[in-house]
């Protein structure tokens, strides 16, 4: 996995972005995004109320609460992705696919994503 370096984000900045996320969740734009019932990552279908807001570039990695950086996703994907950047998330999913292919089950095992460097 490639190494990514980023500047530390202050707790104050994270709290400001979380506040913006709470505000964005109240908008019709977000309600419409969630109403599709589609998880951005696994493409599974879920009741809208079960979809969470995920920051594609996580707040702790310098991401912002903007319409271009938030997506609806299921809780399982959100819990697994955590703080990973898009490329790291894709590498993690590819690792799971390879493990699944190697064990012949066809079902990816649940595992914690690797820690970023």
Tab-separated table of C-alpha atoms in Angstrom:
chain	number	residue	atom	x	y	z
A	1	UNK	CA	0.000	0.000	0.000
A	2	UNK	CA	1.264	3.455	-0.846
A	3	UNK	CA	2.097	5.862	1.936
A	4	UNK	CA	0.020	9.007	2.276
A	5	UNK	CA	1.152	11.941	4.313
A	6	UNK	CA	-1.209	14.593	5.559
A	7	UNK	CA	-1.143	17.496	7.938
A	8	UNK	CA	-2.776	16.986	11.306
A	9	UNK	CA	-6.283	18.387	11.582
A	10	UNK	CA	-7.187	20.199	14.792
A	11	UNK	CA	-10.065	19.025	16.974
A	12	UNK	CA	-11.659	22.444	16.484
A	13	UNK	CA	-11.640	22.020	12.701
A	14	UNK	CA	-13.112	18.530	12.978
A	15	UNK	CA	-15.883	19.834	15.243
A	16	UNK	CA	-16.659	22.661	12.771
A	17	UNK	CA	-16.929	20.133	9.948
A	18	UNK	CA	-19.135	17.837	12.029
A	19	UNK	CA	-21.439	20.770	12.695
A	20	UNK	CA	-21.571	21.461	8.943
A	21	UNK	CA	-22.396	17.783	8.379
A	22	UNK	CA	-25.313	17.988	10.826
A	23	UNK	CA	-26.570	21.048	8.963
A	24	UNK	CA	-26.156	19.377	5.565
A	25	UNK	CA	-28.122	16.325	6.778
A	26	UNK	CA	-31.130	18.596	7.260
A	27	UNK	CA	-31.167	19.797	3.658
A	28	UNK	CA	-33.459	18.568	0.917
A	29	UNK	CA	-30.353	17.862	-1.164
A	30	UNK	CA	-29.155	15.261	1.351
A	31	UNK	CA	-32.632	13.817	1.834
A	32	UNK	CA	-32.842	13.307	-1.933
A	33	UNK	CA	-29.403	11.642	-2.024
A	34	UNK	CA	-30.353	9.286	0.771
A	35	UNK	CA	-33.788	8.562	-0.714
A	36	UNK	CA	-32.144	6.610	-3.529
A	37	UNK	CA	-31.488	3.876	-0.963
A	38	UNK	CA	-28.168	3.082	-2.630
A	39	UNK	CA	-24.888	2.670	-0.751
A	40	UNK	CA	-22.136	4.519	-2.610
A	41	UNK	CA	-19.568	1.808	-1.862
A	42	UNK	CA	-21.214	-1.635	-1.999
A	43	UNK	CA	-24.133	-0.494	-4.181
A	44	UNK	CA	-26.491	-2.377	-1.873
A	45	UNK	CA	-30.098	-1.239	-1.477
A	46	UNK	CA	-31.210	-0.073	1.967
A	47	UNK	CA	-34.086	1.868	3.497
A	48	UNK	CA	-33.078	5.550	3.395
A	49	UNK	CA	-33.067	5.797	7.195
A	50	UNK	CA	-30.347	3.107	7.326
A	51	UNK	CA	-27.910	5.056	5.148
A	52	UNK	CA	-25.286	7.198	6.836
A	53	UNK	CA	-23.338	10.204	5.602
A	54	UNK	CA	-19.746	9.338	4.793
A	55	UNK	CA	-16.993	11.801	4.016
A	56	UNK	CA	-15.149	10.358	1.000
A	57	UNK	CA	-12.009	12.099	2.244
A	58	UNK	CA	-12.438	11.708	6.019
A	59	UNK	CA	-12.445	14.760	8.266
A	60	UNK	CA	-9.423	13.476	10.179
A	61	UNK	CA	-7.551	13.277	6.861
A	62	UNK	CA	-8.371	16.882	5.945
A	63	UNK	CA	-11.706	16.319	4.195
A	64	UNK	CA	-14.444	18.930	4.291
A	65	UNK	CA	-18.196	18.729	4.591
A	66	UNK	CA	-19.114	19.658	1.040
A	67	UNK	CA	-21.624	18.161	-1.372
A	68	UNK	CA	-18.750	16.821	-3.438
A	69	UNK	CA	-17.188	15.032	-0.439
A	70	UNK	CA	-20.172	13.309	1.182
A	71	UNK	CA	-21.997	10.203	0.011
A	72	UNK	CA	-24.745	7.987	1.402
A	73	UNK	CA	-23.471	4.613	2.540
A	74	UNK	CA	-24.587	1.686	4.634
A	75	UNK	CA	-23.393	1.419	8.204
A	76	UNK	CA	-21.243	-1.629	7.459
A	77	UNK	CA	-19.306	0.151	4.692
A	78	UNK	CA	-18.969	3.279	6.826
A	79	UNK	CA	-17.683	1.244	9.776
A	80	UNK	CA	-15.168	-0.598	7.586
A	81	UNK	CA	-13.966	2.443	5.632
A	82	UNK	CA	-13.467	4.614	8.706
A	83	UNK	CA	-10.626	7.042	7.961
A	84	UNK	CA	-9.389	5.557	4.675
A	85	UNK	CA	-8.853	7.658	1.571
A	86	UNK	CA	-10.553	6.461	-1.641
A	87	UNK	CA	-7.411	4.763	-2.977
A	88	UNK	CA	-6.747	3.056	0.359
A	89	UNK	CA	-10.374	1.872	0.489
A	90	UNK	CA	-10.108	0.412	-3.021
A	91	UNK	CA	-6.877	-1.365	-2.089
A	92	UNK	CA	-8.575	-2.772	1.008
A	93	UNK	CA	-11.538	-4.042	-1.044
A	94	UNK	CA	-9.184	-5.600	-3.585
A	95	UNK	CA	-7.357	-7.351	-0.741
A	96	UNK	CA	-10.689	-8.764	0.493
A	97	UNK	CA	-11.604	-9.909	-3.028
A	98	UNK	CA	-8.273	-11.717	-3.349
A	99	UNK	CA	-8.710	-13.377	0.045
A	100	UNK	CA	-12.203	-14.448	-0.951
A	101	UNK	CA	-10.968	-15.886	-4.247
A	102	UNK	CA	-8.157	-17.738	-2.472
A	103	UNK	CA	-10.399	-19.397	0.103
A	104	UNK	CA	-12.998	-20.333	-2.512
A	105	UNK	CA	-15.943	-19.104	-0.461
A	106	UNK	CA	-16.851	-16.217	-2.726
A	107	UNK	CA	-17.641	-14.198	0.380
A	108	UNK	CA	-15.165	-11.548	1.524
A	109	UNK	CA	-14.188	-12.008	5.175
A	110	UNK	CA	-14.869	-9.168	7.573
A	111	UNK	CA	-11.637	-7.566	8.656
A	112	UNK	CA	-10.432	-4.257	9.923
A	113	UNK	CA	-8.932	-2.078	7.199
A	114	UNK	CA	-5.182	-1.531	7.391
A	115	UNK	CA	-3.945	1.475	9.310
A	116	UNK	CA	-2.703	4.328	7.112
A	117	UNK	CA	0.990	5.122	7.299
